[in-house]
């Protein structure tokens, strides 16, 4: 179970992690500045298992993998959005951050609500009800199952 | 049933027919790695257990975001990239030559039909040459550096047809902004955009690059122009084979078609802070600006500087205004020096900076502070993109930029 952090439409990669922080040598140092321009307390409030819920086109903009990486480093269990920008989506899968396309949830929950993503049952469970998880394409599911592209390539080798 | 251009390009690589939705494992012709992402890609490359690049001659390292460095920490990134390039025998390395996307085309790396990936979302620029190119993250780049291939889902296509002649005060920047406004910031997500029609055929390679550069702002995977004689002469390659192999079929299937008359376009701006919030310049005219920026991989080419110089020749920019001009490459810088473009801009009061990404990514000279307003020719007006998150960014063409620099308020050229 985790708490919902709900964001609007077209959340761009600069809002997730601004470019002035990209020169920090590690994602651990960058993560304190996640969503800084939208919610300066986010990095302090978010806890392991929490879920980011957003409207359409989450992660639009730059190819910076640091965007999904800081969310994963902060312990965000999943990002659930109406749709994702393609580079963010691909990067998230490559690093093993759970990204779920769901068009209803944004309208059903508020920040602070409790939500759970049950992968075994294939359900997103909220206080109001549950929603089935859409299936990933086979190639992506394989990468996710192995915990990301690094693990997947190490396994192949 | 026929094929779109993206299906032709991808299918040609694998010598088979491909259709939208097919998952392909593609050999990669070019890997472009910029200075921001190089240290991260290198770290992941070793984490994956690789020791040698699949092919060092397919890798291009370009330092552009951090040069000239503005913080002592930046130097670390460059040093790490340099050490890796030396160790791995990377010959294609550009330390001070300009912005990555300009160089990939200008230096002749990209040819029509090529498959290119870069660690920057504006890698889509090479679609202007009829190449498939798109941005990826550093982990994925590390995997390609080690294996020489990656997986791609064949995208569906959106065809944009523009016929006729554009009005004198309209540039390709106005055209792509209008299209993004019509599609929305996610209207082309996962898709390939194809640009055709007599107005597109008329366009220079530089103008086509401006449009291809910005397709990612509508979410597109790539944005393609059909290679023609102009492309062939730019690349110095034989026209015939390419013309035949890299044209879509007449009966290709498109997810969507947009048709425009070139004469209907007007100068437009993208208003703060969304790239798809497009308005005619006339609707926001008179808005006071503190700064005008002419440059970037979108609009830092010679023709862009020349357009501005034509408007500013013999005139002075508005008092209290900062007008920053950044040529996209050293080659462009030198050409603009030779034909007096830089002298005209400098006489008008421009601050001319060294080629690079600098200001566009909020790093270099001219970053904005709270409450400032900028009219800029780059590709993103995201909150805080060019400095403070309390500043406002309007995106526009080089002509609108020059007219605005002259007046100190947003002005139609």
mmCIF file of N, CA and C in Angstrom, chain B residues 72-164:
data_model
loop_
_atom_site.group_PDB
_atom_site.id
_atom_site.type_symbol
_atom_site.label_atom_id
_atom_site.label_comp_id
_atom_site.label_asym_id
_atom_site.label_seq_id
_atom_site.Cartn_x
_atom_site.Cartn_y
_atom_site.Cartn_z
ATOM 1 N N UNK B 72 32.467 24.382 -12.153
ATOM 2 C CA UNK B 72 33.660 23.533 -12.081
ATOM 3 C C UNK B 72 33.303 22.049 -12.215
ATOM 4 N N UNK B 73 32.111 21.685 -11.757
ATOM 5 C CA UNK B 73 31.718 20.271 -11.815
ATOM 6 C C UNK B 73 31.592 19.759 -13.259
ATOM 7 N N UNK B 74 31.292 20.668 -14.189
ATOM 8 C CA UNK B 74 31.074 20.248 -15.574
ATOM 9 C C UNK B 74 32.302 19.559 -16.176
ATOM 10 N N UNK B 75 33.448 19.980 -15.728
ATOM 11 C CA UNK B 75 34.694 19.480 -16.301
ATOM 12 C C UNK B 75 34.809 17.962 -16.120
ATOM 13 N N UNK B 76 34.273 17.483 -14.999
ATOM 14 C CA UNK B 76 34.320 16.049 -14.711
ATOM 15 C C UNK B 76 33.672 15.233 -15.839
ATOM 16 N N UNK B 77 32.506 15.712 -16.298
ATOM 17 C CA UNK B 77 31.775 14.981 -17.339
ATOM 18 C C UNK B 77 32.632 14.839 -18.602
ATOM 19 N N UNK B 78 33.240 15.955 -18.974
ATOM 20 C CA UNK B 78 34.062 15.982 -20.187
ATOM 21 C C UNK B 78 35.258 15.039 -20.030
ATOM 22 N N UNK B 79 35.878 15.067 -18.878
ATOM 23 C CA UNK B 79 37.066 14.224 -18.659
ATOM 24 C C UNK B 79 36.711 12.740 -18.741
ATOM 25 N N UNK B 80 35.570 12.384 -18.141
ATOM 26 C CA UNK B 80 35.166 10.978 -18.172
ATOM 27 C C UNK B 80 34.890 10.520 -19.603
ATOM 28 N N UNK B 81 34.225 11.384 -20.367
ATOM 29 C CA UNK B 81 33.922 11.036 -21.763
ATOM 30 C C UNK B 81 35.211 10.916 -22.572
ATOM 31 N N UNK B 82 36.123 11.857 -22.371
ATOM 32 C CA UNK B 82 37.413 11.838 -23.070
ATOM 33 C C UNK B 82 38.178 10.538 -22.790
ATOM 34 N N UNK B 83 38.197 10.141 -21.524
ATOM 35 C CA UNK B 83 38.949 8.942 -21.142
ATOM 36 C C UNK B 83 38.362 7.711 -21.819
ATOM 37 N N UNK B 84 37.047 7.635 -21.858
ATOM 38 C CA UNK B 84 36.376 6.494 -22.487
ATOM 39 C C UNK B 84 36.640 6.481 -23.996
ATOM 40 N N UNK B 85 36.527 7.649 -24.608
ATOM 41 C CA UNK B 85 36.738 7.755 -26.063
ATOM 42 C C UNK B 85 38.151 7.293 -26.424
ATOM 43 N N UNK B 86 39.096 7.672 -25.601
ATOM 44 C CA UNK B 86 40.491 7.303 -25.856
ATOM 45 C C UNK B 86 40.682 5.797 -25.708
ATOM 46 N N UNK B 87 40.141 5.289 -24.625
ATOM 47 C CA UNK B 87 40.284 3.861 -24.343
ATOM 48 C C UNK B 87 39.647 3.003 -25.436
ATOM 49 N N UNK B 88 38.476 3.462 -25.935
ATOM 50 C CA UNK B 88 37.709 2.661 -26.884
ATOM 51 C C UNK B 88 38.036 2.976 -28.343
ATOM 52 N N UNK B 89 38.885 3.950 -28.575
ATOM 53 C CA UNK B 89 39.260 4.293 -29.950
ATOM 54 C C UNK B 89 38.151 4.981 -30.729
ATOM 55 N N UNK B 90 37.384 5.843 -30.051
ATOM 56 C CA UNK B 90 36.336 6.602 -30.766
ATOM 57 C C UNK B 90 37.006 7.743 -31.527
ATOM 58 N N UNK B 91 36.867 7.719 -32.858
ATOM 59 C CA UNK B 91 37.506 8.746 -33.686
ATOM 60 C C UNK B 91 36.596 9.955 -33.911
ATOM 61 N N UNK B 92 35.277 9.664 -33.902
ATOM 62 C CA UNK B 92 34.325 10.753 -34.168
ATOM 63 C C UNK B 92 33.988 11.452 -32.863
ATOM 64 N N UNK B 93 34.747 12.479 -32.575
ATOM 65 C CA UNK B 93 34.529 13.191 -31.327
ATOM 66 C C UNK B 93 34.634 14.696 -31.611
ATOM 67 N N UNK B 94 33.635 15.437 -31.115
ATOM 68 C CA UNK B 94 33.597 16.888 -31.367
ATOM 69 C C UNK B 94 33.557 17.597 -30.030
ATOM 70 N N UNK B 95 34.653 18.260 -29.720
ATOM 71 C CA UNK B 95 34.763 18.884 -28.402
ATOM 72 C C UNK B 95 34.315 20.338 -28.402
ATOM 73 N N UNK B 96 34.448 21.009 -29.542
ATOM 74 C CA UNK B 96 34.105 22.439 -29.569
ATOM 75 C C UNK B 96 33.439 22.843 -30.877
ATOM 76 N N UNK B 97 32.877 21.890 -31.599
ATOM 77 C CA UNK B 97 32.396 22.195 -32.952
ATOM 78 C C UNK B 97 30.961 22.680 -33.021
ATOM 79 N N UNK B 98 30.184 22.495 -31.952
ATOM 80 C CA UNK B 98 28.812 22.987 -32.003
ATOM 81 C C UNK B 98 27.813 21.996 -31.444
ATOM 82 N N UNK B 99 26.546 22.225 -31.773
ATOM 83 C CA UNK B 99 25.447 21.444 -31.205
ATOM 84 C C UNK B 99 25.325 20.098 -31.918
ATOM 85 N N UNK B 100 25.103 19.065 -31.137
ATOM 86 C CA UNK B 100 25.142 17.691 -31.644
ATOM 87 C C UNK B 100 24.284 17.473 -32.891
ATOM 88 N N UNK B 101 23.031 17.922 -32.865
ATOM 89 C CA UNK B 101 22.141 17.590 -33.990
ATOM 90 C C UNK B 101 22.550 18.303 -35.270
ATOM 91 N N UNK B 102 23.066 19.517 -35.125
ATOM 92 C CA UNK B 102 23.594 20.221 -36.282
ATOM 93 C C UNK B 102 24.794 19.461 -36.842
ATOM 94 N N UNK B 103 25.680 19.016 -35.955
ATOM 95 C CA UNK B 103 26.923 18.371 -36.401
ATOM 96 C C UNK B 103 26.665 17.016 -37.053
ATOM 97 N N UNK B 104 25.707 16.259 -36.543
ATOM 98 C CA UNK B 104 25.439 14.934 -37.117
ATOM 99 C C UNK B 104 25.081 15.050 -38.602
ATOM 100 N N UNK B 105 24.401 16.134 -38.948
ATOM 101 C CA UNK B 105 24.024 16.357 -40.346
ATOM 102 C C UNK B 105 25.145 17.092 -41.087
ATOM 103 N N UNK B 106 25.608 18.183 -40.496
ATOM 104 C CA UNK B 106 26.611 19.043 -41.145
ATOM 105 C C UNK B 106 27.919 18.310 -41.441
ATOM 106 N N UNK B 107 28.334 17.427 -40.532
ATOM 107 C CA UNK B 107 29.603 16.718 -40.725
ATOM 108 C C UNK B 107 29.457 15.508 -41.644
ATOM 109 N N UNK B 108 28.238 15.279 -42.119
ATOM 110 C CA UNK B 108 28.042 14.231 -43.110
ATOM 111 C C UNK B 108 27.891 12.830 -42.559
ATOM 112 N N UNK B 109 27.664 12.701 -41.259
ATOM 113 C CA UNK B 109 27.449 11.356 -40.704
ATOM 114 C C UNK B 109 26.141 10.754 -41.235
ATOM 115 N N UNK B 110 25.086 11.540 -41.157
ATOM 116 C CA UNK B 110 23.751 11.018 -41.468
ATOM 117 C C UNK B 110 23.484 11.015 -42.967
ATOM 118 N N UNK B 111 23.063 9.852 -43.463
ATOM 119 C CA UNK B 111 22.637 9.732 -44.851
ATOM 120 C C UNK B 111 21.184 9.254 -44.868
ATOM 121 N N UNK B 112 20.470 9.551 -45.939
ATOM 122 C CA UNK B 112 19.092 9.070 -46.012
ATOM 123 C C UNK B 112 19.025 7.560 -45.789
ATOM 124 N N UNK B 113 18.015 7.123 -45.069
ATOM 125 C CA UNK B 113 17.835 5.691 -44.830
ATOM 126 C C UNK B 113 18.596 5.162 -43.632
ATOM 127 N N UNK B 114 19.445 5.991 -43.025
ATOM 128 C CA UNK B 114 20.206 5.546 -41.847
ATOM 129 C C UNK B 114 19.292 5.365 -40.631
ATOM 130 N N UNK B 115 19.786 4.544 -39.700
ATOM 131 C CA UNK B 115 19.118 4.364 -38.412
ATOM 132 C C UNK B 115 20.046 4.972 -37.358
ATOM 133 N N UNK B 116 19.551 5.995 -36.657
ATOM 134 C CA UNK B 116 20.403 6.674 -35.671
ATOM 135 C C UNK B 116 19.662 6.834 -34.352
ATOM 136 N N UNK B 117 20.403 6.635 -33.264
ATOM 137 C CA UNK B 117 19.857 6.892 -31.932
ATOM 138 C C UNK B 117 20.779 7.859 -31.212
ATOM 139 N N UNK B 118 20.179 8.713 -30.396
ATOM 140 C CA UNK B 118 20.987 9.672 -29.659
ATOM 141 C C UNK B 118 20.445 9.831 -28.251
ATOM 142 N N UNK B 119 21.330 10.268 -27.348
ATOM 143 C CA UNK B 119 20.912 10.425 -25.950
ATOM 144 C C UNK B 119 20.259 11.788 -25.713
ATOM 145 N N UNK B 120 19.548 12.276 -26.704
ATOM 146 C CA UNK B 120 18.881 13.567 -26.596
ATOM 147 C C UNK B 120 17.610 13.483 -27.422
ATOM 148 N N UNK B 121 16.530 14.036 -26.880
ATOM 149 C CA UNK B 121 15.227 13.853 -27.540
ATOM 150 C C UNK B 121 15.164 14.516 -28.910
ATOM 151 N N UNK B 122 15.990 15.538 -29.147
ATOM 152 C CA UNK B 122 15.938 16.209 -30.448
ATOM 153 C C UNK B 122 16.752 15.512 -31.526
ATOM 154 N N UNK B 123 17.161 14.285 -31.251
ATOM 155 C CA UNK B 123 17.785 13.420 -32.254
ATOM 156 C C UNK B 123 16.864 13.225 -33.468
ATOM 157 N N UNK B 124 15.575 13.471 -33.276
ATOM 158 C CA UNK B 124 14.613 13.395 -34.386
ATOM 159 C C UNK B 124 14.951 14.344 -35.546
ATOM 160 N N UNK B 125 15.856 15.294 -35.300
ATOM 161 C CA UNK B 125 16.232 16.283 -36.335
ATOM 162 C C UNK B 125 16.663 15.635 -37.653
ATOM 163 N N UNK B 126 17.312 14.465 -37.575
ATOM 164 C CA UNK B 126 17.893 13.857 -38.784
ATOM 165 C C UNK B 126 16.819 13.319 -39.738
ATOM 166 N N UNK B 127 15.584 13.331 -39.286
ATOM 167 C CA UNK B 127 14.469 12.995 -40.175
ATOM 168 C C UNK B 127 14.406 13.932 -41.366
ATOM 169 N N UNK B 128 14.983 15.110 -41.236
ATOM 170 C CA UNK B 128 15.046 16.064 -42.353
ATOM 171 C C UNK B 128 15.801 15.472 -43.535
ATOM 172 N N UNK B 129 16.701 14.515 -43.247
ATOM 173 C CA UNK B 129 17.491 13.883 -44.306
ATOM 174 C C UNK B 129 16.847 12.570 -44.777
ATOM 175 N N UNK B 130 15.678 12.245 -44.255
ATOM 176 C CA UNK B 130 15.065 10.964 -44.603
ATOM 177 C C UNK B 130 15.718 9.803 -43.867
ATOM 178 N N UNK B 131 16.240 10.088 -42.673
ATOM 179 C CA UNK B 131 16.822 9.033 -41.831
ATOM 180 C C UNK B 131 15.873 8.775 -40.664
ATOM 181 N N UNK B 132 15.888 7.537 -40.144
ATOM 182 C CA UNK B 132 15.107 7.253 -38.941
ATOM 183 C C UNK B 132 16.002 7.542 -37.746
ATOM 184 N N UNK B 133 15.595 8.495 -36.932
ATOM 185 C CA UNK B 133 16.429 8.831 -35.780
ATOM 186 C C UNK B 133 15.546 9.246 -34.624
ATOM 187 N N UNK B 134 15.936 8.847 -33.419
ATOM 188 C CA UNK B 134 15.112 9.192 -32.268
ATOM 189 C C UNK B 134 15.943 9.166 -30.981
ATOM 190 N N UNK B 135 15.384 9.780 -29.950
ATOM 191 C CA UNK B 135 16.099 9.893 -28.684
ATOM 192 C C UNK B 135 15.858 8.688 -27.786
ATOM 193 N N UNK B 136 16.875 8.338 -26.999
ATOM 194 C CA UNK B 136 16.777 7.241 -26.035
ATOM 195 C C UNK B 136 17.487 7.647 -24.747
ATOM 196 N N UNK B 137 17.330 6.839 -23.722
ATOM 197 C CA UNK B 137 18.009 7.095 -22.455
ATOM 198 C C UNK B 137 19.413 6.501 -22.456
ATOM 199 N N UNK B 138 20.148 6.771 -21.358
ATOM 200 C CA UNK B 138 21.549 6.332 -21.356
ATOM 201 C C UNK B 138 21.713 4.828 -21.161
ATOM 202 N N UNK B 139 20.776 4.187 -20.444
ATOM 203 C CA UNK B 139 20.889 2.734 -20.273
ATOM 204 C C UNK B 139 20.727 2.031 -21.620
ATOM 205 N N UNK B 140 19.737 2.489 -22.374
ATOM 206 C CA UNK B 140 19.511 1.903 -23.695
ATOM 207 C C UNK B 140 20.703 2.181 -24.621
ATOM 208 N N UNK B 141 21.251 3.398 -24.524
ATOM 209 C CA UNK B 141 22.435 3.721 -25.332
ATOM 210 C C UNK B 141 23.582 2.780 -24.973
ATOM 211 N N UNK B 142 23.759 2.523 -23.687
ATOM 212 C CA UNK B 142 24.834 1.624 -23.263
ATOM 213 C C UNK B 142 24.663 0.247 -23.910
ATOM 214 N N UNK B 143 23.416 -0.212 -23.974
ATOM 215 C CA UNK B 143 23.154 -1.520 -24.577
ATOM 216 C C UNK B 143 23.489 -1.505 -26.069
ATOM 217 N N UNK B 144 23.158 -0.408 -26.751
ATOM 218 C CA UNK B 144 23.482 -0.331 -28.190
ATOM 219 C C UNK B 144 24.993 -0.232 -28.403
ATOM 220 N N UNK B 145 25.655 0.514 -27.541
ATOM 221 C CA UNK B 145 27.118 0.634 -27.661
ATOM 222 C C UNK B 145 27.772 -0.743 -27.575
ATOM 223 N N UNK B 146 27.188 -1.603 -26.771
ATOM 224 C CA UNK B 146 27.755 -2.942 -26.594
ATOM 225 C C UNK B 146 27.327 -3.956 -27.640
ATOM 226 N N UNK B 147 26.083 -3.804 -28.143
ATOM 227 C CA UNK B 147 25.553 -4.848 -29.031
ATOM 228 C C UNK B 147 25.380 -4.410 -30.483
ATOM 229 N N UNK B 148 25.319 -3.104 -30.731
ATOM 230 C CA UNK B 148 25.120 -2.616 -32.099
ATOM 231 C C UNK B 148 23.689 -2.689 -32.577
ATOM 232 N N UNK B 149 22.774 -3.056 -31.703
ATOM 233 C CA UNK B 149 21.373 -3.149 -32.138
ATOM 234 C C UNK B 149 20.422 -2.795 -31.006
ATOM 235 N N UNK B 150 19.163 -2.555 -31.391
ATOM 236 C CA UNK B 150 18.134 -2.355 -30.375
ATOM 237 C C UNK B 150 16.769 -2.691 -30.972
ATOM 238 N N UNK B 151 15.768 -2.732 -30.088
ATOM 239 C CA UNK B 151 14.426 -3.081 -30.587
ATOM 240 C C UNK B 151 13.619 -1.810 -30.846
ATOM 241 N N UNK B 152 12.800 -1.888 -31.887
ATOM 242 C CA UNK B 152 11.949 -0.764 -32.267
ATOM 243 C C UNK B 152 10.592 -1.309 -32.666
ATOM 244 N N UNK B 153 9.562 -0.654 -32.185
ATOM 245 C CA UNK B 153 8.216 -0.989 -32.641
ATOM 246 C C UNK B 153 7.925 -0.100 -33.845
ATOM 247 N N UNK B 154 7.538 -0.707 -34.955
ATOM 248 C CA UNK B 154 7.278 0.082 -36.164
ATOM 249 C C UNK B 154 6.090 1.005 -35.896
ATOM 250 N N UNK B 155 6.302 2.331 -36.041
ATOM 251 C CA UNK B 155 5.200 3.248 -35.731
ATOM 252 C C UNK B 155 4.193 3.389 -36.871
ATOM 253 N N UNK B 156 2.977 3.740 -36.506
ATOM 254 C CA UNK B 156 1.996 4.195 -37.500
ATOM 255 C C UNK B 156 2.420 5.600 -37.927
ATOM 256 N N UNK B 157 1.832 6.105 -39.001
ATOM 257 C CA UNK B 157 2.298 7.392 -39.538
ATOM 258 C C UNK B 157 1.187 8.415 -39.684
ATOM 259 N N UNK B 158 1.586 9.668 -39.498
ATOM 260 C CA UNK B 158 0.717 10.813 -39.753
ATOM 261 C C UNK B 158 1.315 11.558 -40.936
ATOM 262 N N UNK B 159 0.494 11.796 -41.960
ATOM 263 C CA UNK B 159 1.002 12.502 -43.144
ATOM 264 C C UNK B 159 0.562 13.955 -43.080
ATOM 265 N N UNK B 160 1.530 14.856 -43.240
ATOM 266 C CA UNK B 160 1.230 16.286 -43.241
ATOM 267 C C UNK B 160 1.537 16.818 -44.635
ATOM 268 N N UNK B 161 0.513 17.329 -45.301
ATOM 269 C CA UNK B 161 0.677 17.807 -46.675
ATOM 270 C C UNK B 161 0.493 19.321 -46.696
ATOM 271 N N UNK B 162 1.512 20.024 -47.178
ATOM 272 C CA UNK B 162 1.430 21.491 -47.245
ATOM 273 C C UNK B 162 1.787 21.938 -48.653
ATOM 274 N N UNK B 163 0.822 22.506 -49.339
ATOM 275 C CA UNK B 163 1.036 22.943 -50.718
ATOM 276 C C UNK B 163 1.014 24.452 -50.822
ATOM 277 N N UNK B 164 1.794 24.954 -51.777
ATOM 278 C CA UNK B 164 1.788 26.386 -52.073
ATOM 279 C C UNK B 164 3.035 27.078 -51.548
#
